[in-house]
mmCIF file of C-alpha atoms in Angstrom:
data_model
loop_
_atom_site.group_PDB
_atom_site.id
_atom_site.type_symbol
_atom_site.label_atom_id
_atom_site.label_comp_id
_atom_site.label_asym_id
_atom_site.label_seq_id
_atom_site.Cartn_x
_atom_site.Cartn_y
_atom_site.Cartn_z
ATOM 1 C CA MET A 379 0.000 0.000 0.000
ATOM 2 C CA ASN A 380 1.243 3.488 -0.814
ATOM 3 C CA LYS A 381 1.359 6.210 1.819
ATOM 4 C CA VAL A 382 1.671 9.981 1.395
ATOM 5 C CA ILE A 383 3.482 11.766 4.204
ATOM 6 C CA VAL A 384 3.260 15.547 4.452
ATOM 7 C CA VAL A 385 6.260 17.161 6.141
ATOM 8 C CA LEU A 386 6.034 20.894 6.837
ATOM 9 C CA THR A 387 9.190 22.994 7.110
ATOM 10 C CA ALA A 388 9.826 26.718 6.884
ATOM 11 C CA SER A 389 10.457 26.592 3.155
ATOM 12 C CA VAL A 390 9.192 23.229 1.897
ATOM 13 C CA ILE A 391 6.052 21.152 2.123
ATOM 14 C CA ILE A 392 7.333 17.672 1.289
ATOM 15 C CA LEU A 393 4.715 15.424 -0.255
ATOM 16 C CA ALA A 394 6.602 12.158 0.020
ATOM 17 C CA VAL A 395 5.180 9.047 -1.610
ATOM 18 C CA ILE A 396 6.357 5.913 0.185
ATOM 19 C CA LYS A 397 5.751 2.601 -1.563
ATOM 20 C CA SER A 398 5.748 -0.765 0.172
ATOM 21 C CA GLY A 399 6.185 -4.171 -1.510
ATOM 22 C CA CYS A 400 7.396 -4.965 -4.670
ATOM 23 C CA ASN A 401 22.753 16.585 -38.937
ATOM 24 C CA SER A 402 21.661 18.602 -41.664
ATOM 25 C CA SER A 403 23.704 21.050 -43.846
ATOM 26 C CA PRO A 404 23.744 24.626 -42.377
ATOM 27 C CA ASN A 405 22.130 25.960 -45.554
ATOM 28 C CA GLU A 406 19.513 23.257 -45.840
ATOM 29 C CA HIS A 407 15.920 23.908 -44.790
ATOM 30 C CA ARG A 408 13.992 20.831 -43.674
ATOM 31 C CA VAL A 409 10.349 20.314 -42.766
ATOM 32 C CA VAL A 410 10.078 16.994 -40.915
ATOM 33 C CA THR A 411 6.736 15.263 -41.373
ATOM 34 C CA ALA A 412 7.382 11.718 -40.158
ATOM 35 C CA SER A 413 4.269 9.670 -39.473
ATOM 36 C CA ASP A 414 5.664 8.152 -36.281
ATOM 37 C CA SER A 415 5.526 10.819 -33.593
ATOM 38 C CA ILE A 416 6.769 11.353 -30.074
ATOM 39 C CA PRO A 417 4.398 9.795 -27.512
ATOM 40 C CA GLY A 418 2.054 12.097 -25.629
ATOM 41 C CA LYS A 419 2.301 13.017 -21.981
ATOM 42 C CA THR A 420 2.247 10.245 -19.406
ATOM 43 C CA GLU A 421 -0.736 9.370 -17.240
ATOM 44 C CA VAL A 422 -0.913 10.929 -13.775
ATOM 45 C CA ALA A 423 0.177 8.472 -11.083
ATOM 46 C CA PRO A 424 -2.574 7.388 -8.670
ATOM 47 C CA ASP A 425 -0.559 8.868 -5.791
ATOM 48 C CA MET A 426 -1.309 12.334 -7.157
ATOM 49 C CA GLU A 427 -4.854 12.047 -5.810
ATOM 50 C CA LYS A 428 -3.453 11.934 -2.287
ATOM 51 C CA ILE A 429 -0.943 14.684 -2.972
ATOM 52 C CA ILE A 430 -3.646 16.961 -4.357
ATOM 53 C CA SER A 431 -5.866 16.160 -1.404
ATOM 54 C CA ASN A 432 -3.136 17.436 0.927
ATOM 55 C CA LEU A 433 -2.537 20.511 -1.210
ATOM 56 C CA GLN A 434 -6.230 21.349 -1.079
ATOM 57 C CA ASN A 435 -5.771 21.933 2.648
ATOM 58 C CA VAL A 436 -3.316 24.765 1.903
ATOM 59 C CA PRO A 437 -5.146 28.136 1.812
ATOM 60 C CA THR A 438 -5.281 29.592 -1.696
ATOM 61 C CA ASP A 439 -3.487 32.793 -0.678
ATOM 62 C CA LYS A 440 -0.614 30.630 0.595
ATOM 63 C CA LEU A 441 -0.472 28.720 -2.669
ATOM 64 C CA TYR A 442 0.021 32.011 -4.525
ATOM 65 C CA SER A 443 3.475 32.360 -2.970
ATOM 66 C CA ARG A 444 4.488 28.727 -3.544
ATOM 67 C CA PHE A 445 5.878 26.556 -6.332
ATOM 68 C CA PHE A 446 5.300 22.857 -6.922
ATOM 69 C CA ASP A 447 8.485 20.969 -7.806
ATOM 70 C CA THR A 448 7.174 18.226 -10.099
ATOM 71 C CA ALA A 449 10.317 16.092 -9.773
ATOM 72 C CA ARG A 450 10.556 16.095 -5.982
ATOM 73 C CA LEU A 451 6.797 16.404 -5.324
ATOM 74 C CA GLU A 452 7.416 19.343 -3.006
ATOM 75 C CA LEU A 453 5.567 22.594 -2.457
ATOM 76 C CA ILE A 454 8.360 25.140 -2.006
ATOM 77 C CA ASP A 455 8.828 28.864 -1.496
ATOM 78 C CA PHE A 456 10.468 31.355 -3.869
ATOM 79 C CA PRO A 457 14.017 31.229 -2.398
ATOM 80 C CA THR A 458 14.035 27.415 -2.535
ATOM 81 C CA MET A 459 12.788 27.394 -6.119
ATOM 82 C CA LEU A 460 15.391 29.995 -7.056
ATOM 83 C CA GLU A 461 18.164 27.893 -5.568
ATOM 84 C CA ARG A 462 17.091 25.026 -7.823
ATOM 85 C CA ILE A 463 17.059 27.047 -11.061
ATOM 86 C CA LYS A 464 19.797 29.643 -10.624
ATOM 87 C CA ASN A 465 22.552 27.585 -12.293
ATOM 88 C CA GLN A 466 20.523 26.571 -15.354
ATOM 89 C CA GLN A 467 21.616 28.027 -18.669
ATOM 90 C CA VAL A 468 18.021 28.764 -19.621
ATOM 91 C CA VAL A 469 15.025 29.410 -17.376
ATOM 92 C CA TYR A 470 11.724 29.397 -19.260
ATOM 93 C CA VAL A 471 8.975 31.282 -17.428
ATOM 94 C CA GLY A 472 5.512 30.877 -18.921
ATOM 95 C CA GLU A 473 2.661 33.325 -18.786
ATOM 96 C CA THR A 474 -0.891 34.113 -19.630
ATOM 97 C CA HIS A 475 -0.230 37.325 -21.545
ATOM 98 C CA ASN A 476 -2.702 39.498 -19.636
ATOM 99 C CA ASN A 477 -1.911 38.157 -16.146
ATOM 100 C CA GLU A 478 0.099 40.822 -14.364
ATOM 101 C CA SER A 479 1.175 38.467 -11.571
ATOM 102 C CA HIS A 480 2.967 36.273 -14.118
ATOM 103 C CA HIS A 481 4.974 39.239 -15.394
ATOM 104 C CA GLN A 482 5.823 40.244 -11.840
ATOM 105 C CA LEU A 483 7.203 36.765 -11.197
ATOM 106 C CA GLN A 484 9.244 36.945 -14.414
ATOM 107 C CA LEU A 485 10.720 40.238 -13.245
ATOM 108 C CA ASN A 486 11.461 38.867 -9.768
ATOM 109 C CA ILE A 487 13.254 35.844 -11.228
ATOM 110 C CA LEU A 488 15.253 38.064 -13.576
ATOM 111 C CA LYS A 489 16.304 40.317 -10.695
ATOM 112 C CA GLU A 490 17.436 37.386 -8.558
ATOM 113 C CA ILE A 491 19.303 35.607 -11.351
ATOM 114 C CA HIS A 492 20.954 38.942 -12.178
ATOM 115 C CA LYS A 493 22.383 39.018 -8.641
ATOM 116 C CA HIS A 494 23.954 35.649 -9.392
ATOM 117 C CA ASN A 495 25.016 36.529 -12.968
ATOM 118 C CA SER A 496 25.144 40.185 -13.986
ATOM 119 C CA GLN A 497 25.318 39.243 -17.681
ATOM 120 C CA VAL A 498 22.089 37.237 -17.853
ATOM 121 C CA ALA A 499 20.186 37.872 -21.091
ATOM 122 C CA VAL A 500 16.440 38.242 -21.598
ATOM 123 C CA GLY A 501 14.694 36.472 -24.479
ATOM 124 C CA MET A 502 11.152 37.599 -25.251
ATOM 125 C CA GLU A 503 8.406 36.074 -27.376
ATOM 126 C CA PHE A 504 6.742 39.377 -28.164
ATOM 127 C CA LEU A 505 9.889 40.866 -29.701
ATOM 128 C CA TYR A 506 11.098 40.001 -33.204
ATOM 129 C CA ARG A 507 14.535 39.217 -34.607
ATOM 130 C CA PRO A 508 14.718 42.304 -36.872
ATOM 131 C CA GLN A 509 14.289 44.538 -33.795
ATOM 132 C CA GLU A 510 17.672 43.482 -32.395
ATOM 133 C CA LYS A 511 19.486 46.688 -33.393
ATOM 134 C CA ASP A 512 16.797 48.840 -31.751
ATOM 135 C CA LEU A 513 16.822 46.639 -28.641
ATOM 136 C CA ASN A 514 20.599 47.019 -28.446
ATOM 137 C CA ARG A 515 20.292 50.789 -28.800
ATOM 138 C CA TYR A 516 17.698 50.808 -26.021
ATOM 139 C CA SER A 517 19.395 48.581 -23.455
ATOM 140 C CA ARG A 518 23.117 48.381 -24.164
ATOM 141 C CA GLU A 519 23.830 51.762 -25.767
ATOM 142 C CA GLN A 520 20.939 53.530 -24.019
ATOM 143 C CA SER A 521 20.456 55.817 -27.013
ATOM 144 C CA LEU A 522 16.793 54.927 -27.524
ATOM 145 C CA SER A 523 14.133 56.248 -25.141
ATOM 146 C CA ASP A 524 11.276 54.301 -23.571
ATOM 147 C CA GLU A 525 8.773 56.076 -25.815
ATOM 148 C CA GLU A 526 10.816 55.448 -28.959
ATOM 149 C CA LEU A 527 11.039 51.766 -28.119
ATOM 150 C CA LYS A 528 7.311 51.624 -27.457
ATOM 151 C CA THR A 529 6.457 52.951 -30.908
ATOM 152 C CA MET A 530 8.685 50.292 -32.467
ATOM 153 C CA VAL A 531 7.686 47.182 -30.533
ATOM 154 C CA ALA A 532 4.364 47.724 -28.748
ATOM 155 C CA ALA A 533 2.335 46.582 -31.738
ATOM 156 C CA GLY A 534 3.490 43.025 -31.096
ATOM 157 C CA PHE A 535 1.287 42.603 -28.032
ATOM 158 C CA GLY A 536 -0.879 45.715 -28.028
ATOM 159 C CA ASP A 537 -2.823 46.233 -24.814
ATOM 160 C CA VAL A 538 -0.567 44.039 -22.650
ATOM 161 C CA TYR A 539 2.645 45.856 -23.628
ATOM 162 C CA PRO A 540 2.674 47.906 -20.377
ATOM 163 C CA MET A 541 3.027 44.674 -18.402
ATOM 164 C CA TYR A 542 6.405 44.045 -20.061
ATOM 165 C CA VAL A 543 7.727 47.563 -19.451
ATOM 166 C CA PRO A 544 9.188 46.879 -15.959
ATOM 167 C CA ILE A 545 11.152 43.935 -17.404
ATOM 168 C CA LEU A 546 12.452 46.068 -20.273
ATOM 169 C CA LYS A 547 13.383 48.909 -17.933
ATOM 170 C CA PHE A 548 15.257 46.579 -15.579
ATOM 171 C CA ALA A 549 17.198 45.234 -18.548
ATOM 172 C CA ARG A 550 17.952 48.789 -19.680
ATOM 173 C CA ASP A 551 19.015 49.940 -16.189
ATOM 174 C CA ASN A 552 21.467 47.038 -16.026
ATOM 175 C CA ARG A 553 22.523 47.096 -19.697
ATOM 176 C CA LEU A 554 21.383 43.515 -20.241
ATOM 177 C CA ILE A 555 21.065 41.931 -23.667
ATOM 178 C CA ILE A 556 17.437 41.749 -24.820
ATOM 179 C CA LYS A 557 16.822 39.212 -27.564
ATOM 180 C CA GLY A 558 13.812 39.340 -29.844
ATOM 181 C CA LEU A 559 13.106 35.630 -30.335
ATOM 182 C CA ASN A 560 10.120 35.632 -32.642
ATOM 183 C CA VAL A 561 9.233 35.949 -36.312
ATOM 184 C CA SER A 562 6.727 38.604 -37.317
ATOM 185 C CA ARG A 563 3.166 37.495 -38.020
ATOM 186 C CA GLY A 564 3.367 38.801 -41.558
ATOM 187 C CA LEU A 565 6.494 36.841 -42.416
ATOM 188 C CA LYS A 566 5.195 33.710 -40.703
ATOM 189 C CA LYS A 567 2.012 33.969 -42.778
ATOM 190 C CA LYS A 568 4.000 34.440 -45.977
ATOM 191 C CA MET A 569 6.182 31.412 -45.275
ATOM 192 C CA THR A 570 3.188 29.117 -44.669
ATOM 193 C CA GLU A 571 1.490 30.371 -47.846
ATOM 194 C CA VAL A 572 4.349 30.445 -50.370
ATOM 195 C CA GLY A 573 6.938 28.157 -48.783
ATOM 196 C CA TRP A 574 10.553 28.607 -47.766
ATOM 197 C CA ASP A 575 11.961 28.565 -51.300
ATOM 198 C CA ASN A 576 9.939 31.646 -52.279
ATOM 199 C CA LEU A 577 11.221 33.821 -49.430
ATOM 200 C CA THR A 578 13.971 36.347 -50.032
ATOM 201 C CA ASP A 579 17.446 35.684 -48.668
ATOM 202 C CA GLY A 580 16.846 38.366 -46.059
ATOM 203 C CA GLU A 581 13.575 36.802 -44.961
ATOM 204 C CA LYS A 582 15.148 33.355 -44.653
ATOM 205 C CA LYS A 583 17.516 34.721 -42.012
ATOM 206 C CA LEU A 584 14.508 35.611 -39.855
ATOM 207 C CA ILE A 585 12.891 32.151 -39.790
ATOM 208 C CA ALA A 586 14.227 28.867 -38.458
ATOM 209 C CA ARG A 587 15.849 26.608 -41.033
ATOM 210 C CA ASP A 588 14.327 23.366 -39.742
ATOM 211 C CA ILE A 589 10.600 23.085 -39.015
ATOM 212 C CA ASP A 590 9.553 19.831 -37.331
ATOM 213 C CA THR A 591 5.829 19.035 -37.630
ATOM 214 C CA SER A 592 6.155 15.337 -36.765
ATOM 215 C CA ASN A 593 5.293 15.493 -33.051
ATOM 216 C CA GLN A 594 1.692 14.289 -32.828
ATOM 217 C CA ALA A 595 1.404 15.158 -29.136
ATOM 218 C CA HIS A 596 2.413 18.738 -29.885
ATOM 219 C CA ARG A 597 -0.002 18.921 -32.803
ATOM 220 C CA GLU A 598 -2.889 17.766 -30.606
ATOM 221 C CA PHE A 599 -1.892 20.275 -27.937
ATOM 222 C CA VAL A 600 -1.819 23.170 -30.417
ATOM 223 C CA LEU A 601 -5.103 22.285 -32.116
ATOM 224 C CA LYS A 602 -6.838 21.824 -28.756
ATOM 225 C CA ALA A 603 -5.626 25.249 -27.605
ATOM 226 C CA PHE A 604 -7.336 26.845 -30.588
ATOM 227 C CA GLN A 605 -10.344 24.548 -30.645
ATOM 228 C CA ASN A 606 -12.926 27.190 -29.730
ATOM 229 C CA GLY A 607 -11.755 29.565 -32.450
ATOM 230 C CA MET A 608 -11.722 26.795 -35.010
ATOM 231 C CA MET A 609 -15.279 25.745 -34.163
ATOM 232 C CA LYS A 610 -16.459 29.249 -35.043
ATOM 233 C CA MET A 611 -15.004 28.724 -38.500
ATOM 234 C CA GLY A 612 -16.966 25.499 -39.005
ATOM 235 C CA VAL A 613 -15.389 22.261 -40.210
ATOM 236 C CA MET A 614 -11.752 22.894 -41.103
ATOM 237 C CA PRO A 615 -10.232 20.814 -43.932
ATOM 238 C CA GLU A 616 -7.207 18.715 -43.003
ATOM 239 C CA SER A 617 -5.046 20.763 -45.358
ATOM 240 C CA MET A 618 -6.013 23.954 -43.532
ATOM 241 C CA MET A 619 -5.265 22.338 -40.167
ATOM 242 C CA ASP A 620 -1.879 21.264 -41.494
ATOM 243 C CA LYS A 621 -1.104 24.831 -42.576
ATOM 244 C CA PHE A 622 -2.309 26.195 -39.243
ATOM 245 C CA TYR A 623 -0.129 23.756 -37.305
ATOM 246 C CA LEU A 624 2.843 24.520 -39.540
ATOM 247 C CA SER A 625 2.467 28.215 -38.745
ATOM 248 C CA GLN A 626 2.599 27.480 -35.016
ATOM 249 C CA CYS A 627 5.682 25.321 -35.480
ATOM 250 C CA VAL A 628 7.341 28.155 -37.390
ATOM 251 C CA TRP A 629 6.854 30.286 -34.301
ATOM 252 C CA ASP A 630 8.249 27.706 -31.881
ATOM 253 C CA GLU A 631 11.143 26.665 -34.095
ATOM 254 C CA THR A 632 12.174 30.258 -34.776
ATOM 255 C CA MET A 633 12.162 31.124 -31.077
ATOM 256 C CA ALA A 634 14.029 27.891 -30.285
ATOM 257 C CA GLU A 635 16.630 28.677 -32.935
ATOM 258 C CA SER A 636 16.991 32.210 -31.550
ATOM 259 C CA VAL A 637 17.724 30.815 -28.079
ATOM 260 C CA ALA A 638 20.233 28.288 -29.416
ATOM 261 C CA ASN A 639 21.924 30.859 -31.663
ATOM 262 C CA TYR A 640 22.500 33.182 -28.722
ATOM 263 C CA PHE A 641 24.451 30.528 -26.840
ATOM 264 C CA LYS A 642 26.388 29.570 -29.962
ATOM 265 C CA GLU A 643 27.324 33.206 -30.542
ATOM 266 C CA VAL A 644 28.451 34.037 -26.999
ATOM 267 C CA ASN A 645 30.205 30.653 -26.627
ATOM 268 C CA ASN A 646 30.461 31.139 -22.884
ATOM 269 C CA PRO A 647 29.639 28.333 -20.412
ATOM 270 C CA SER A 648 28.510 30.904 -17.838
ATOM 271 C CA ALA A 649 25.969 32.491 -20.202
ATOM 272 C CA GLN A 650 22.351 32.444 -19.055
ATOM 273 C CA MET A 651 19.005 33.531 -20.453
ATOM 274 C CA ILE A 652 15.556 34.066 -18.987
ATOM 275 C CA VAL A 653 13.006 33.242 -21.691
ATOM 276 C CA ILE A 654 9.654 34.966 -21.327
ATOM 277 C CA ALA A 655 6.886 33.450 -23.435
ATOM 278 C CA GLY A 656 3.290 32.292 -23.365
ATOM 279 C CA ASN A 657 2.431 28.938 -21.814
ATOM 280 C CA GLY A 658 1.660 27.443 -25.206
ATOM 281 C CA HIS A 659 5.303 27.841 -26.210
ATOM 282 C CA ILE A 660 6.763 26.265 -23.041
ATOM 283 C CA LYS A 661 4.231 23.834 -21.550
ATOM 284 C CA TYR A 662 5.231 20.147 -21.851
ATOM 285 C CA LYS A 663 8.614 21.258 -23.275
ATOM 286 C CA PHE A 664 7.930 19.946 -26.791
ATOM 287 C CA ASN A 665 7.818 23.509 -28.130
ATOM 288 C CA ILE A 666 10.654 25.988 -27.492
ATOM 289 C CA PRO A 667 12.626 24.130 -24.757
ATOM 290 C CA GLU A 668 13.204 20.786 -26.476
ATOM 291 C CA ARG A 669 13.585 22.348 -29.923
ATOM 292 C CA ALA A 670 16.272 24.731 -28.602
ATOM 293 C CA ALA A 671 18.097 21.931 -26.778
ATOM 294 C CA LYS A 672 18.050 19.870 -29.982
ATOM 295 C CA ARG A 673 20.001 22.644 -31.718
ATOM 296 C CA TYR A 674 22.425 23.329 -28.890
ATOM 297 C CA GLN A 675 22.950 21.277 -25.748
ATOM 298 C CA LEU A 676 21.513 23.362 -22.908
ATOM 299 C CA THR A 677 20.590 22.882 -19.294
ATOM 300 C CA TYR A 678 17.188 24.368 -18.542
ATOM 301 C CA LYS A 679 14.160 24.422 -16.259
ATOM 302 C CA THR A 680 10.585 25.437 -17.030
ATOM 303 C CA LEU A 681 8.044 27.227 -14.855
ATOM 304 C CA ILE A 682 4.374 26.958 -15.785
ATOM 305 C CA PRO A 683 1.579 28.988 -14.133
ATOM 306 C CA CYS A 684 -1.501 27.403 -12.622
ATOM 307 C CA GLU A 685 -4.305 29.962 -12.390
ATOM 308 C CA ILE A 686 -6.670 29.197 -9.532
ATOM 309 C CA ASN A 687 -9.241 31.280 -7.673
ATOM 310 C CA ASP A 688 -10.727 30.919 -4.208
ATOM 311 C CA SER A 689 -13.698 28.904 -5.422
ATOM 312 C CA GLN A 690 -11.641 26.320 -7.329
ATOM 313 C CA SER A 691 -10.081 23.086 -6.161
ATOM 314 C CA LEU A 692 -6.814 21.675 -7.439
ATOM 315 C CA THR A 693 -7.193 18.830 -9.922
ATOM 316 C CA ASN A 694 -4.937 16.219 -11.532
ATOM 317 C CA GLU A 695 -4.870 18.286 -14.720
ATOM 318 C CA MET A 696 -3.663 21.375 -12.851
ATOM 319 C CA LEU A 697 -0.774 19.385 -11.371
ATOM 320 C CA ASP A 698 0.141 17.332 -14.416
ATOM 321 C CA LEU A 699 3.734 16.387 -13.608
ATOM 322 C CA THR A 700 4.791 16.440 -17.266
ATOM 323 C CA MET A 701 3.838 20.027 -18.062
ATOM 324 C CA GLY A 702 6.885 21.647 -16.460
ATOM 325 C CA ASP A 703 9.651 21.415 -13.888
ATOM 326 C CA PHE A 704 7.871 23.824 -11.563
ATOM 327 C CA ILE A 705 4.240 24.875 -11.369
ATOM 328 C CA PHE A 706 3.536 28.269 -9.849
ATOM 329 C CA PHE A 707 0.127 29.249 -8.543
ATOM 330 C CA SER A 708 -1.507 32.579 -9.306
ATOM 331 C CA PRO A 709 -4.890 34.317 -9.356
ATOM 332 C CA PRO A 710 -6.618 34.093 -12.753
ATOM 333 C CA ALA A 711 -6.081 36.752 -15.393
ATOM 334 C CA PRO A 712 -9.009 39.092 -16.117
ATOM 335 C CA PRO A 713 -11.362 37.388 -18.599
ATOM 336 C CA GLU A 714 -10.893 38.381 -22.214
ATOM 337 C CA GLU A 715 -11.287 36.834 -25.631
ATOM 338 C CA GLU A 716 -8.389 34.500 -26.412
ATOM 339 C CA LYS A 717 -6.461 35.756 -29.418
ATOM 340 C CA MET A 718 -2.985 34.305 -28.979
ATOM 341 C CA MET A 719 -1.211 31.087 -28.106
ATOM 342 C CA GLY A 720 -0.167 32.427 -24.707
ATOM 343 C CA ARG A 721 -2.444 30.292 -22.574
#
């Protein structure tokens, strides 16, 4: 029989489960479409029912300041979590785009990692590769004002741009490198419509060379995330779904390549990056994290938010052990129509 023992300490709630008894060419662009795909996420172990039951006894306001370590099955505080991620080359911090508490956590993690490594870089989903010169002028050279930067980059995320401003200002104040990871929507759309071969040489530099669409688990995840929007469009032909999924992979692969390229360029074992992106680009790791590590061997950890309000109870799905290395709890974002992959 399995037993779950809850041990409370100042920084950790230990939920211990005790069991008794028994290469491609650098100039070659590939789109992988193998029929055999990577298996989907694993089933939740039965012991999770008992773990969740114990977590449900923790007041919601206390959960908001805690993190669930999915490997050690521990509910930990911020300093303990930080100790476990601070030496990783990449820390991926997910978000719901319009949830201010998620952006505050991203800023707090950046500040603390910066104390450990003053040269940590910031990689951001909502910034694009072609904006690198302007980002360098803003943060490193400090010759571009906050307002000038806003006019150049705010269109990427519109109404939620102000939530990223404290992160950008911290990077500027400390002359940190800010990397635009993404490809613009217009160029992504063009690539999915006309194909790689019909892009200009300049455009090809702004999109990942290799686009892998063979991961069935990732495909199902992406299509499910956009299910409501697709239903409004009626029955979608398979060819249209393929094009839609390809466009999402272009996003993930380009951001993954941007992360990998940064580490290749700096060629410094002490280099670190905080990657700030929507949950849909980090959750389950088969998006940016694994695709970046495939291009360049990196150590990394992922943090995924779990939005929960006072009237909700934790469920197996909320604490799916495969969705990230750490789950952090937060109040829900204000309701709004979903327009992006961030959730």
